[in-house]
CSV table of C-alpha atoms in Angstrom, one decimal:
chain,number,residue,atom,x,y,z
U,657,MET,CA,35.1,-70.1,20.0
U,658,SER,CA,32.6,-68.3,22.4
U,659,PHE,CA,33.7,-66.2,25.3
U,660,ASN,CA,32.9,-67.8,28.7
U,661,PRO,CA,33.0,-65.2,31.6
U,662,THR,CA,33.1,-68.0,34.2
U,663,LYS,CA,36.4,-69.4,32.7
U,664,PHE,CA,38.2,-66.2,31.8
U,665,ASP,CA,41.5,-65.4,33.7
U,666,TYR,CA,40.8,-61.9,35.2
U,667,VAL,CA,44.0,-61.8,37.1
U,668,LYS,CA,46.5,-62.8,34.5
U,669,HIS,CA,46.2,-59.6,32.5
U,670,ARG,CA,45.8,-57.2,35.4
U,671,LYS,CA,48.8,-55.1,34.3
U,672,ILE,CA,46.9,-54.4,31.0
U,673,TYR,CA,43.8,-53.3,33.0
U,674,PHE,CA,46.0,-51.1,35.2
U,675,ALA,CA,47.6,-49.5,32.2
U,676,ILE,CA,44.2,-48.8,30.6
U,677,THR,CA,42.9,-47.3,33.8
U,678,ILE,CA,45.9,-45.1,34.3
U,679,ALA,CA,45.6,-43.9,30.7
U,680,LEU,CA,41.9,-43.1,31.2
U,681,VAL,CA,42.7,-41.2,34.4
U,682,ILE,CA,45.4,-39.1,32.7
U,683,VAL,CA,43.1,-38.3,29.8
U,684,SER,CA,40.3,-37.4,32.2
U,685,VAL,CA,42.5,-35.1,34.2
U,686,LEU,CA,43.6,-33.3,31.0
U,687,LEU,CA,40.0,-33.0,29.9
U,688,LEU,CA,39.0,-31.4,33.2
U,689,SER,CA,42.1,-29.1,33.1
U,690,PHE,CA,41.5,-27.8,29.6
U,691,ARG,CA,37.7,-28.0,29.1
U,692,GLY,CA,36.4,-27.9,32.6
U,693,LEU,CA,32.7,-28.6,33.4
U,694,ASN,CA,29.6,-27.0,32.1
U,695,LEU,CA,28.1,-26.1,35.5
U,696,GLY,CA,24.4,-25.5,35.6
U,697,ILE,CA,22.8,-22.7,37.7
U,698,ASP,CA,22.6,-25.1,40.7
U,699,PHE,CA,26.4,-24.6,41.1
U,700,THR,CA,26.9,-21.1,39.8
U,701,GLN,CA,24.1,-18.5,39.7
U,702,GLY,CA,21.1,-17.8,37.5
U,703,THR,CA,17.4,-18.5,37.0
U,704,ARG,CA,15.5,-21.3,35.4
U,705,VAL,CA,12.0,-20.9,34.1
U,706,GLU,CA,9.8,-23.9,33.1
U,707,ILE,CA,7.0,-23.0,30.7
U,708,SER,CA,4.3,-25.5,29.9
U,709,SER,CA,1.4,-25.2,27.4
U,710,GLU,CA,-1.4,-27.2,25.8
U,711,ASN,CA,0.1,-26.3,22.4
U,712,GLN,CA,3.5,-26.3,20.9
U,713,ILE,CA,5.8,-23.5,22.2
U,714,LYS,CA,7.9,-21.6,19.7
U,715,GLU,CA,11.2,-20.0,20.6
U,716,ALA,CA,10.3,-16.7,19.1
U,717,ASP,CA,7.2,-16.5,21.3
U,718,VAL,CA,9.1,-17.3,24.4
U,719,ARG,CA,11.6,-14.5,23.7
U,720,SER,CA,8.7,-12.2,23.1
U,721,VAL,CA,6.9,-13.0,26.3
U,722,ILE,CA,10.2,-12.6,28.2
U,723,GLU,CA,10.6,-9.1,26.7
U,724,GLU,CA,7.0,-8.3,27.7
U,725,SER,CA,7.8,-9.2,31.3
U,726,GLY,CA,10.5,-6.5,31.4
U,727,ILE,CA,13.5,-8.9,31.1
U,728,ASP,CA,15.9,-8.4,28.2
U,729,ALA,CA,15.8,-11.5,26.0
U,730,ALA,CA,19.6,-11.1,25.6
U,731,GLU,CA,19.9,-12.4,29.2
U,732,ILE,CA,18.6,-15.8,28.0
U,733,ASP,CA,21.3,-18.4,28.3
U,734,GLY,CA,19.5,-21.2,26.6
U,735,ILE,CA,16.1,-22.7,25.7
U,736,GLN,CA,15.4,-26.4,25.7
U,737,PHE,CA,12.2,-28.0,24.6
U,738,ALA,CA,10.6,-31.3,25.7
U,739,GLN,CA,7.3,-33.2,25.5
U,740,GLY,CA,6.9,-32.6,21.9
U,741,GLY,CA,7.6,-28.8,22.2
U,742,LYS,CA,4.9,-28.3,24.8
U,743,LEU,CA,7.5,-27.7,27.6
U,744,ALA,CA,10.2,-25.1,27.4
U,745,ASN,CA,13.1,-24.8,29.9
U,746,VAL,CA,14.6,-21.3,29.8
U,747,THR,CA,17.8,-20.5,31.7
U,748,PHE,CA,19.2,-17.1,32.5
U,749,VAL,CA,22.7,-16.3,33.6
U,750,GLY,CA,21.4,-13.5,35.9
U,751,GLU,CA,19.7,-13.6,39.3
U,752,PHE,CA,16.3,-12.0,39.4
U,753,SER,CA,14.5,-10.1,42.2
U,754,GLN,CA,11.2,-11.1,43.6
U,755,ASN,CA,9.4,-8.3,41.7
U,756,GLN,CA,11.0,-9.5,38.4
U,757,ILE,CA,10.0,-13.1,39.1
U,758,SER,CA,6.4,-12.0,40.0
U,759,LYS,CA,6.1,-10.0,36.8
U,760,MET,CA,7.5,-12.7,34.6
U,761,LYS,CA,5.2,-15.4,36.2
U,762,GLN,CA,2.2,-13.2,35.6
U,763,THR,CA,3.1,-12.5,32.0
U,764,ILE,CA,3.8,-16.1,31.1
U,765,GLU,CA,0.7,-17.4,32.8
U,766,THR,CA,-1.4,-14.9,30.9
U,767,GLU,CA,0.1,-16.0,27.6
U,768,TYR,CA,0.2,-19.8,28.1
U,769,LYS,CA,-2.7,-20.2,30.6
U,770,LYS,CA,-0.5,-22.2,33.0
U,771,GLU,CA,1.6,-21.0,35.9
U,772,PRO,CA,5.4,-21.4,35.1
U,773,SER,CA,7.9,-22.8,37.5
U,774,ILE,CA,10.7,-20.3,38.3
U,775,SER,CA,13.7,-21.0,40.4
U,776,THR,CA,16.7,-18.6,41.0
U,777,VAL,CA,20.0,-19.3,42.6
U,778,SER,CA,22.4,-16.7,43.9
U,779,ALA,CA,26.2,-17.0,43.5
U,780,GLN,CA,26.6,-17.6,47.3
U,781,VAL,CA,24.0,-20.4,47.3
U,782,GLY,CA,25.5,-22.0,44.2
U,783,GLN,CA,28.9,-22.1,45.8
U,784,GLU,CA,27.4,-23.6,49.0
U,785,ILE,CA,25.6,-26.3,46.9
U,786,ALA,CA,28.8,-27.2,45.1
U,787,ARG,CA,30.7,-27.4,48.4
U,788,ASN,CA,28.1,-29.6,49.9
U,789,ALA,CA,28.1,-31.8,46.9
U,790,ILE,CA,31.8,-32.4,47.2
U,791,TYR,CA,31.4,-33.1,51.0
U,792,ALA,CA,28.6,-35.6,50.2
U,793,VAL,CA,30.9,-37.6,47.8
U,794,LEU,CA,33.8,-37.4,50.2
U,795,LEU,CA,31.7,-38.5,53.2
U,796,ALA,CA,30.2,-41.3,51.3
U,797,SER,CA,33.7,-42.5,50.3
U,798,LEU,CA,34.9,-42.2,53.9
U,799,GLY,CA,31.9,-44.1,55.2
U,800,ILE,CA,32.7,-46.9,52.7
U,801,VAL,CA,36.3,-47.1,53.8
U,802,ILE,CA,35.2,-47.4,57.5
U,803,TYR,CA,32.5,-49.9,56.8
U,804,VAL,CA,34.5,-52.2,54.5
U,805,SER,CA,37.5,-52.0,56.8
U,806,PHE,CA,35.4,-53.0,59.8
U,807,ARG,CA,33.5,-55.6,57.8
U,808,PHE,CA,36.5,-57.0,56.1
U,809,GLN,CA,40.1,-55.5,56.3
U,810,PRO,CA,41.5,-52.0,55.6
U,811,LEU,CA,43.0,-53.2,52.3
U,812,TYR,CA,39.6,-54.1,51.0
U,813,GLY,CA,38.3,-50.6,51.9
U,814,ILE,CA,41.2,-48.9,50.1
U,815,ALA,CA,40.8,-51.0,47.0
U,816,THR,CA,37.0,-50.3,47.0
U,817,VAL,CA,37.4,-46.5,47.3
U,818,LEU,CA,40.1,-46.3,44.7
U,819,ALA,CA,37.7,-48.1,42.3
U,820,LEU,CA,34.9,-45.7,43.2
U,821,LEU,CA,37.0,-42.6,42.7
U,822,HIS,CA,37.9,-44.0,39.2
U,823,ASP,CA,34.2,-44.4,38.5
U,824,ALA,CA,33.3,-40.9,39.6
U,825,LEU,CA,36.2,-39.4,37.6
U,826,MET,CA,35.1,-41.2,34.4
U,827,ILE,CA,31.6,-39.8,34.7
U,828,VAL,CA,32.9,-36.3,35.3
U,829,ALA,CA,35.3,-36.6,32.4
U,830,PHE,CA,32.5,-37.8,30.1
U,831,PHE,CA,30.4,-34.8,31.0
U,832,SER,CA,33.4,-32.5,30.5
U,833,LEU,CA,34.2,-34.1,27.1
U,834,PHE,CA,30.7,-33.5,25.7
U,835,GLN,CA,30.0,-30.3,27.8
U,836,ILE,CA,26.8,-31.7,29.3
U,837,GLU,CA,25.3,-29.5,32.0
U,838,VAL,CA,26.2,-30.6,35.5
U,839,ASN,CA,23.4,-30.0,38.0
U,840,LEU,CA,22.0,-31.6,41.2
U,841,TYR,CA,20.7,-34.6,39.3
U,842,PHE,CA,24.4,-35.3,38.3
U,843,ILE,CA,25.4,-35.4,42.0
U,844,ALA,CA,22.5,-37.8,42.7
U,845,ALA,CA,23.7,-40.0,39.9
U,846,ILE,CA,27.3,-40.0,41.3
U,847,LEU,CA,26.0,-41.1,44.7
U,848,THR,CA,23.7,-43.7,43.1
U,849,ILE,CA,26.7,-45.2,41.2
U,850,ILE,CA,28.7,-45.3,44.4
U,851,GLY,CA,26.0,-47.5,45.9
U,852,TYR,CA,25.8,-49.9,43.0
U,853,SER,CA,29.5,-50.1,42.5
U,854,VAL,CA,30.2,-50.8,46.2
U,855,ASN,CA,27.5,-53.5,46.2
U,856,ASP,CA,29.2,-55.3,43.3
U,857,THR,CA,32.6,-55.0,44.7
U,858,ILE,CA,31.6,-56.2,48.2
U,859,VAL,CA,30.0,-59.3,46.7
U,860,THR,CA,33.2,-60.2,45.0
U,861,PHE,CA,35.3,-59.4,48.1
U,862,ASP,CA,33.0,-61.5,50.3
U,863,ARG,CA,33.7,-64.4,48.1
U,864,VAL,CA,37.4,-63.7,48.1
U,865,ARG,CA,37.4,-63.6,51.9
U,866,GLU,CA,35.4,-66.9,52.0
U,867,ASN,CA,37.7,-68.7,49.6
U,868,LEU,CA,40.8,-67.3,51.3
U,869,GLY,CA,39.5,-68.5,54.7
U,870,LEU,CA,39.2,-72.0,53.3
U,871,ALA,CA,42.7,-71.9,51.9
U,872,GLU,CA,44.2,-70.7,55.2
U,873,LYS,CA,42.4,-73.3,57.2
U,874,GLY,CA,44.6,-74.6,59.9
U,875,GLY,CA,46.7,-71.4,60.0
U,876,ARG,CA,48.5,-72.2,56.6
U,877,LYS,CA,49.8,-69.1,54.8
U,878,VAL,CA,49.0,-68.9,51.1
U,879,SER,CA,51.5,-67.9,48.5
U,880,PHE,CA,51.0,-65.1,46.0
U,881,ASP,CA,50.2,-67.6,43.3
U,882,GLU,CA,47.5,-69.2,45.4
U,883,LEU,CA,46.2,-65.8,46.3
U,884,ALA,CA,45.9,-64.8,42.6
U,885,HIS,CA,44.1,-68.1,41.9
U,886,ILE,CA,41.7,-67.3,44.8
U,887,VAL,CA,40.9,-63.8,43.5
U,888,ASN,CA,40.4,-65.1,39.9
U,889,GLU,CA,38.2,-67.9,41.1
U,890,SER,CA,36.1,-65.5,43.2
U,891,ILE,CA,35.5,-63.2,40.3
U,892,GLN,CA,34.5,-66.2,38.1
U,893,GLN,CA,32.0,-67.3,40.7
U,894,THR,CA,30.3,-63.9,41.0
U,895,ILE,CA,30.7,-62.6,37.5
U,896,ILE,CA,27.3,-63.8,36.2
U,897,ARG,CA,25.5,-62.2,39.2
U,898,SER,CA,27.4,-58.9,38.6
U,899,ILE,CA,26.5,-58.8,34.9
U,900,ASN,CA,22.9,-59.6,35.5
U,901,THR,CA,22.5,-57.0,38.1
U,902,VAL,CA,24.2,-54.2,36.2
U,903,VAL,CA,22.6,-55.0,32.8
U,904,THR,CA,19.1,-54.9,34.4
U,905,VAL,CA,19.8,-51.5,35.9
U,906,ILE,CA,21.4,-50.3,32.6
U,907,MET,CA,18.2,-51.2,30.8
U,908,THR,CA,16.2,-49.2,33.3
U,909,ALA,CA,18.5,-46.2,33.0
U,910,ALA,CA,18.4,-46.4,29.2
U,911,ALA,CA,14.6,-46.4,29.3
U,912,LEU,CA,14.7,-43.3,31.5
U,913,TYR,CA,17.1,-41.6,29.1
U,914,ILE,CA,15.0,-42.3,26.1
U,915,PHE,CA,11.5,-41.9,27.5
U,916,GLY,CA,12.1,-39.7,30.5
U,917,SER,CA,11.7,-36.0,30.8
U,918,GLU,CA,14.4,-33.5,29.8
U,919,ALA,CA,15.0,-32.6,33.4
U,920,ILE,CA,16.3,-36.0,34.4
U,921,ARG,CA,18.1,-36.8,31.1
U,922,GLY,CA,21.5,-35.8,32.5
U,923,PHE,CA,20.8,-38.0,35.5
U,924,SER,CA,20.0,-41.0,33.3
U,925,LEU,CA,23.1,-40.4,31.1
U,926,ALA,CA,25.4,-40.2,34.2
U,927,LEU,CA,23.8,-43.3,35.5
U,928,LEU,CA,24.4,-45.2,32.2
U,929,VAL,CA,28.1,-44.2,32.0
U,930,GLY,CA,28.6,-44.8,35.7
U,931,LEU,CA,27.1,-48.3,35.7
U,932,ILE,CA,29.3,-49.3,32.8
U,933,MET,CA,32.4,-48.0,34.4
U,934,GLY,CA,31.3,-49.4,37.8
U,935,MET,CA,31.0,-52.8,36.3
U,936,TYR,CA,34.5,-52.5,34.7
U,937,SER,CA,36.1,-51.4,38.0
U,938,SER,CA,34.5,-54.0,40.2
U,939,ILE,CA,35.5,-56.8,37.8
U,940,PHE,CA,38.9,-55.6,36.5
U,941,ILE,CA,40.2,-53.1,39.0
U,942,ALA,CA,39.1,-53.5,42.6
U,943,ALA,CA,40.0,-57.1,43.2
U,944,GLN,CA,43.2,-56.9,41.3
U,945,LEU,CA,44.3,-53.8,43.4
U,946,TRP,CA,43.6,-55.7,46.5
U,947,LEU,CA,45.6,-58.6,45.2
U,948,VAL,CA,48.6,-56.4,44.6
U,949,MET,CA,48.4,-54.7,48.0
U,950,LYS,CA,47.8,-58.0,49.8
U,951,GLY,CA,50.7,-59.6,47.9
U,952,ARG,CA,53.1,-57.0,49.2
U,953,THR,CA,52.3,-58.0,52.7
U,954,LEU,CA,53.2,-61.7,52.1
U,955,GLY,CA,56.9,-61.0,51.7
U,956,ARG,CA,56.9,-63.1,48.5
U,957,THR,CA,59.8,-63.5,46.2
U,958,LYS,CA,57.9,-64.9,43.2
U,959,ARG,CA,55.4,-63.0,41.3
U,960,ALA,CA,52.6,-64.4,39.2
U,961,SER,CA,52.8,-63.8,35.5
């Protein structure tokens, strides 16, 4: 017997979805509490040096060149290679002066015949970037609440943002679990996921509103059971569109992760995880949350199973 997404009852098992989601949230919070995040230099302080060459770069040679430029190789926090070893990304925990950067750039260019890319972030700038990143996510969420509340009703906006916060938390927890570096690309991925998830959720809510309007034609008040049927029917009517949209983007994100440069690998991975969680929340969480909240305003005495 094959699974048909347009016939499945998405509302009937909402308590199971809520239980799974609550468990994931608890595990995510515990992960963040005990493991924390592997913050890149964008959010702390340090220096990143990108060295490129026509030939393969060896780690021992990189350390030797760094020593020649007057920087202790012990200050190197990590070295990552890409493009078949012809590109090396070297990170340092310390912040370098302009004289040190100039000397390092000259020494590396002499050795590898190409000018390196060097960026340094102070502790103050790192804290400001982190603060602005949080503000960006919060402002995006607030904007969504205002828009959805104005376009639909406040309950739609609340359900949408709760689902979005779930998506963002799952991405953060995933990066915490595997201690993947969190940088500005990560924030870009979070904001991108918010856009895709909202788009999916609003499509479903628009169908819910349309079907609810037909049911309430003539001023008739619907029961909770009728409301649950409307939500389930709306998800069934939009599910294929949601799956097609997300799967298409997942394929693109997967291609970016496999074939893209090392610099955007974290972005691609966050995008992949976020798209999967966003699809889950828009199908199994957002509409069901709205149903529960809307149901409480009906003054019902009978609950659906």
